[in-house]
Amino acid sequence: MIITHTIEDFRANRHAEPGLTWGLVPTMGALHAGHLSLVRRARVENDRVAVSIFVNPTQFNNPDDLARYPRDLDADAALLEAEGVDLIWAPTPEIVYPQGYQTTVTVAEVTKPLEGAHRPGHFQGVATIVAKLFNVCQPDRAYFGQKDAQQVVVIKQMVRDLAFPLEIVVCPIVREPDGLALSSRNTLLNPTERQAATVLGRALSAAVDAYDAGQRDADTLRKTMTDLIAAEPLAHIDYVSAADPVTLEELDGPVQRALFSMAVFIGDVRLIDNMTVGNEPAA
Ligand code: AMP
């Protein structure tokens, strides 16, 4: 496994052997089994696997969140080596955004609700860094987690609109045995908060169970989630949503298919999670 930092060094290694397929797994490091599930899928589907590790400052709307985001390149590299990864790109912010940098990518409608409404500028940061990653790494396939459901919709829209010549592969959410979705931010929770954090998975499962039992009213399904979260003293709702999985527009009245999603503060750690019911959205 080769660890690169500069664009030139990454590209030299990426293009060293002609004719091979490459899978790219974009990450912000602090890797866990959720990230590794993407790496394993990429390992099976491509001749070579690259992983990018970059805590992208432009997608953080909260400076404290950026400052305390966990970072450990050595530990990440050890995990990736064990998974048979070929190439890492771990650039500095100065490499990605050198002096004089001025280009951004804006995806319009699907960035407006949910995370976009609560994290101003977040998806412009995401779309811009992912576009740059795709240009630098030139993968045949790029792997993303359903954990960041809106991010998947935004990236697919960008890939379609700008005709990036690659396939987006979406991988299921990896959870702890008690249902908590794996997240690098989980390490910031103290033991009491860690226990309280199970409320996200419980609330989403309750909405899925209600849907499976025949409940179709969007407000009632949302209330099923908000009531459960309200019962957890350490949890504070940022948003709770039952939206269309394709357009991400909030649902009203009877629902056929829905993306249940939420952002909830546990103490001062903001966690997101989601589950989908009904017809799967088109790939
Ligand atoms: P991040 O490092 O948080 O930017 O995540 C990098 C990629 O890993 C994103 O595509 C995430 O959606 C994905 N990911 C993060 N957590 C999980 C999880 N628990 N299960 C599956 N994929 C995940």
XYZ file of C-alpha atoms and ligand atoms in Angstrom:
306
model
C 0.000 0.000 0.000
C 1.292 3.416 -0.969
C 0.425 6.592 0.963
C 0.505 9.766 -1.116
C -0.104 13.392 -0.242
C 0.450 15.488 -3.375
C -1.776 15.334 -6.467
C 1.249 14.538 -8.646
C 2.316 11.605 -6.487
C -1.216 10.197 -6.344
C -1.652 10.466 -10.112
C 1.713 8.881 -10.870
C 0.693 5.815 -8.854
C -2.881 5.792 -10.158
C -1.648 5.644 -13.753
C 1.399 3.401 -13.219
C -0.321 0.329 -14.695
C -2.564 0.861 -17.736
C -5.931 -0.801 -18.241
C -6.871 -1.591 -14.627
C -10.169 -0.601 -12.972
C -10.064 1.570 -9.866
C -12.536 1.944 -7.011
C -12.366 5.061 -4.838
C -13.651 5.304 -1.271
C -13.775 8.960 -0.181
C -13.487 9.389 3.626
C -12.610 11.913 6.289
C -10.575 9.322 8.200
C -11.177 8.120 11.786
C -12.137 4.918 10.052
C -14.574 2.361 11.443
C -16.344 -0.758 10.197
C -18.790 1.389 8.177
C -15.949 2.787 6.075
C -14.371 -0.654 5.824
C -17.596 -2.112 4.400
C -17.214 0.344 1.491
C -13.560 -0.640 1.075
C -14.453 -4.360 1.000
C -17.102 -3.810 -1.663
C -14.612 -1.766 -3.703
C -11.977 -4.498 -3.250
C -14.317 -7.105 -4.752
C -15.431 -4.974 -7.696
C -12.164 -3.381 -8.911
C -8.587 -4.297 -9.782
C -7.234 -1.525 -7.538
C -8.668 0.373 -4.587
C -7.839 3.928 -3.558
C -9.024 5.610 -0.350
C -8.928 9.352 0.170
C -8.575 10.686 3.707
C -9.291 14.388 3.995
C -11.173 16.304 6.670
C -12.610 18.830 4.255
C -12.833 22.215 6.023
C -15.285 23.726 3.522
C -18.068 21.278 4.400
C -17.995 22.135 8.109
C -20.369 24.953 9.005
C -19.348 24.761 12.681
C -15.655 25.539 13.500
C -15.793 23.551 16.794
C -17.039 20.485 14.907
C -14.067 20.807 12.520
C -11.538 21.403 15.328
C -12.525 18.339 17.327
C -13.159 15.990 14.378
C -11.079 12.864 15.199
C -7.889 12.376 13.126
C -5.435 9.436 13.186
C -3.712 8.734 9.870
C -1.462 5.966 11.245
C -4.387 3.984 12.659
C -6.378 4.534 9.436
C -3.461 3.370 7.274
C -3.059 0.192 9.351
C -6.764 -0.658 8.908
C -6.634 0.012 5.172
C -3.468 -2.018 4.668
C -5.200 -4.985 6.323
C -8.082 -4.594 3.838
C -5.740 -4.801 0.853
C -6.047 -1.154 -0.196
C -3.530 -0.169 -2.881
C -3.284 3.596 -2.649
C -4.160 6.327 -0.138
C -4.500 10.002 -0.933
C -4.167 12.053 2.261
C -3.686 15.647 1.136
C -3.373 18.738 3.342
C -5.914 21.581 2.996
C -3.167 23.591 1.230
C -2.825 20.891 -1.435
C -6.579 20.745 -2.076
C -7.185 24.489 -1.774
C -3.933 26.256 -2.692
C -3.593 30.008 -2.418
C -5.837 31.657 -4.998
C -8.310 28.761 -5.197
C -11.721 30.072 -6.301
C -13.947 27.331 -7.787
C -16.997 25.744 -6.151
C -19.696 23.297 -7.302
C -23.311 24.053 -6.380
C -26.075 21.462 -6.749
C -29.420 23.278 -6.522
C -32.722 21.721 -5.423
C -31.733 18.523 -3.621
C -29.309 20.402 -1.359
C -32.034 22.696 0.011
C -33.912 20.537 2.587
C -32.690 18.363 5.491
C -28.927 18.682 6.079
C -28.747 21.531 3.570
C -31.305 23.571 5.524
C -29.489 23.015 8.813
C -25.858 23.167 7.675
C -25.477 26.211 5.400
C -22.760 25.683 2.788
C -22.277 22.017 3.706
C -23.257 20.529 0.356
C -21.363 23.106 -1.653
C -18.299 21.949 0.296
C -19.189 18.301 -0.297
C -19.910 18.667 -4.035
C -16.726 20.661 -4.576
C -14.423 18.246 -2.759
C -16.035 15.184 -4.355
C -15.701 16.744 -7.825
C -12.031 17.408 -7.082
C -11.531 13.874 -5.738
C -13.075 12.450 -8.895
C -10.807 14.588 -11.083
C -7.661 13.737 -9.163
C -8.393 10.039 -8.639
C -10.286 9.226 -11.864
C -11.995 6.124 -10.453
C -14.233 3.768 -12.431
C -16.454 3.401 -9.350
C -16.846 5.509 -6.223
C -18.319 4.113 -2.999
C -20.614 6.028 -0.630
C -22.628 5.013 2.441
C -26.411 5.273 2.705
C -25.649 6.663 6.186
C -25.369 10.055 4.450
C -28.560 9.614 2.426
C -28.818 13.177 1.132
C -25.140 13.195 0.215
C -25.790 10.191 -2.042
C -28.648 12.029 -3.780
C -26.510 15.155 -4.210
C -23.489 13.268 -5.585
C -25.608 11.242 -8.020
C -27.200 14.482 -9.257
C -23.771 16.079 -9.732
C -22.423 13.013 -11.565
C -25.417 13.035 -13.911
C -25.351 16.793 -14.490
C -21.596 17.080 -15.092
C -21.257 13.698 -16.862
C -18.508 12.293 -14.650
C -17.491 9.010 -16.302
C -17.907 6.767 -13.264
C -20.409 4.663 -11.348
C -21.681 5.606 -7.890
C -22.078 2.561 -5.624
C -24.196 2.990 -2.488
C -23.559 0.681 0.490
C -25.935 -0.073 3.399
C -25.572 1.495 6.856
C -23.405 -0.510 9.273
C -24.757 -0.417 12.844
C -23.633 -1.389 16.327
C -25.516 -4.368 17.824
C -27.798 -1.908 19.678
C -28.697 -0.170 16.406
C -26.471 2.923 16.652
C -25.160 3.750 13.169
C -21.360 3.722 13.135
C -19.932 7.234 12.906
C -16.546 8.801 13.541
C -18.360 11.259 15.849
C -19.505 8.400 18.139
C -16.046 8.497 19.775
C -16.937 11.981 21.096
C -19.832 10.574 23.181
C -19.336 9.843 26.889
C -20.784 6.512 28.152
C -24.130 8.060 29.194
C -24.449 9.858 25.862
C -23.471 6.697 24.004
C -26.395 4.932 25.659
C -28.754 7.828 24.851
C -27.604 7.821 21.209
C -29.494 4.572 20.593
C -32.629 6.739 20.449
C -31.979 7.598 16.759
C -32.074 3.968 15.644
C -34.993 3.225 17.958
C -37.052 6.138 16.644
C -36.350 5.217 12.998
C -37.169 1.548 13.639
C -40.432 2.583 15.321
C -41.422 4.546 12.211
C -40.501 1.595 9.975
C -42.531 -0.750 12.215
C -45.512 1.620 12.120
C -45.267 1.785 8.308
C -45.013 -2.014 8.107
C -48.123 -2.266 10.326
C -50.026 -0.144 7.798
C -49.565 3.416 9.054
C -49.240 5.702 6.002
C -49.860 9.189 7.390
C -46.696 11.293 7.111
C -47.441 13.421 10.195
C -48.194 10.370 12.324
C -44.991 8.659 11.185
C -42.961 11.804 11.987
C -44.671 12.035 15.390
C -43.762 8.415 16.144
C -40.122 9.483 15.796
C -40.315 12.850 17.600
C -42.207 11.360 20.576
C -39.528 8.753 21.142
C -36.714 11.302 20.902
C -38.546 13.718 23.218
C -38.552 10.960 25.838
C -34.714 10.915 25.872
C -33.486 13.799 28.101
C -29.999 14.002 26.516
C -31.396 14.235 22.964
C -32.312 17.470 21.182
C -33.880 17.346 17.731
C -32.287 19.355 14.919
C -34.794 17.921 12.439
C -36.920 14.808 11.957
C -38.149 14.113 8.453
C -40.327 11.809 6.377
C -39.380 12.814 2.838
C -39.575 11.499 -0.696
C -36.407 9.391 -1.185
C -35.753 10.838 -4.659
C -36.722 14.528 -4.450
C -36.147 14.786 -0.662
C -39.298 16.909 -0.418
C -41.128 16.589 2.888
C -44.176 14.295 2.633
C -47.710 15.236 3.470
C -50.754 12.982 3.834
C -50.548 9.323 2.756
C -47.063 8.066 1.856
C -46.055 5.208 -0.447
C -42.324 5.352 -0.024
C -40.360 7.456 2.416
C -36.890 8.321 3.586
C -37.122 8.697 7.364
C -34.137 10.782 8.452
C -33.031 12.861 11.388
C -30.280 14.915 12.921
C -30.227 14.821 16.708
C -27.845 16.387 19.189
C -26.805 14.003 21.940
C -25.252 16.449 24.384
C -23.347 18.639 21.923
C -22.557 15.871 19.407
C -24.721 16.032 16.296
C -25.643 12.597 14.913
C -27.571 11.707 11.742
C -29.303 8.495 10.725
C -31.987 7.284 8.321
C -34.087 4.333 7.134
C -36.117 3.895 3.938
C -39.538 2.264 3.441
C -41.593 1.484 0.352
C -40.191 1.218 -3.147
C -36.455 1.583 -3.365
C -35.474 4.786 -5.172
C -34.105 4.227 -8.683
C -30.303 3.857 -8.696
P -17.038 10.143 6.357
O -15.641 9.753 6.699
O -17.923 10.324 7.558
O -17.115 11.278 5.375
O -17.663 8.890 5.609
C -17.064 8.391 4.445
C -18.029 7.448 3.781
O -18.343 6.374 4.662
C -19.359 8.137 3.426
O -19.772 7.709 2.140
C -20.276 7.659 4.503
O -21.639 7.618 4.113
C -19.745 6.252 4.754
N -20.148 5.803 6.084
C -19.972 6.460 7.262
N -20.530 5.774 8.272
C -21.097 4.668 7.726
C -21.841 3.562 8.239
N -22.141 3.455 9.535
N -22.247 2.609 7.376
C -21.965 2.709 6.044
N -21.270 3.717 5.494
C -20.847 4.676 6.319
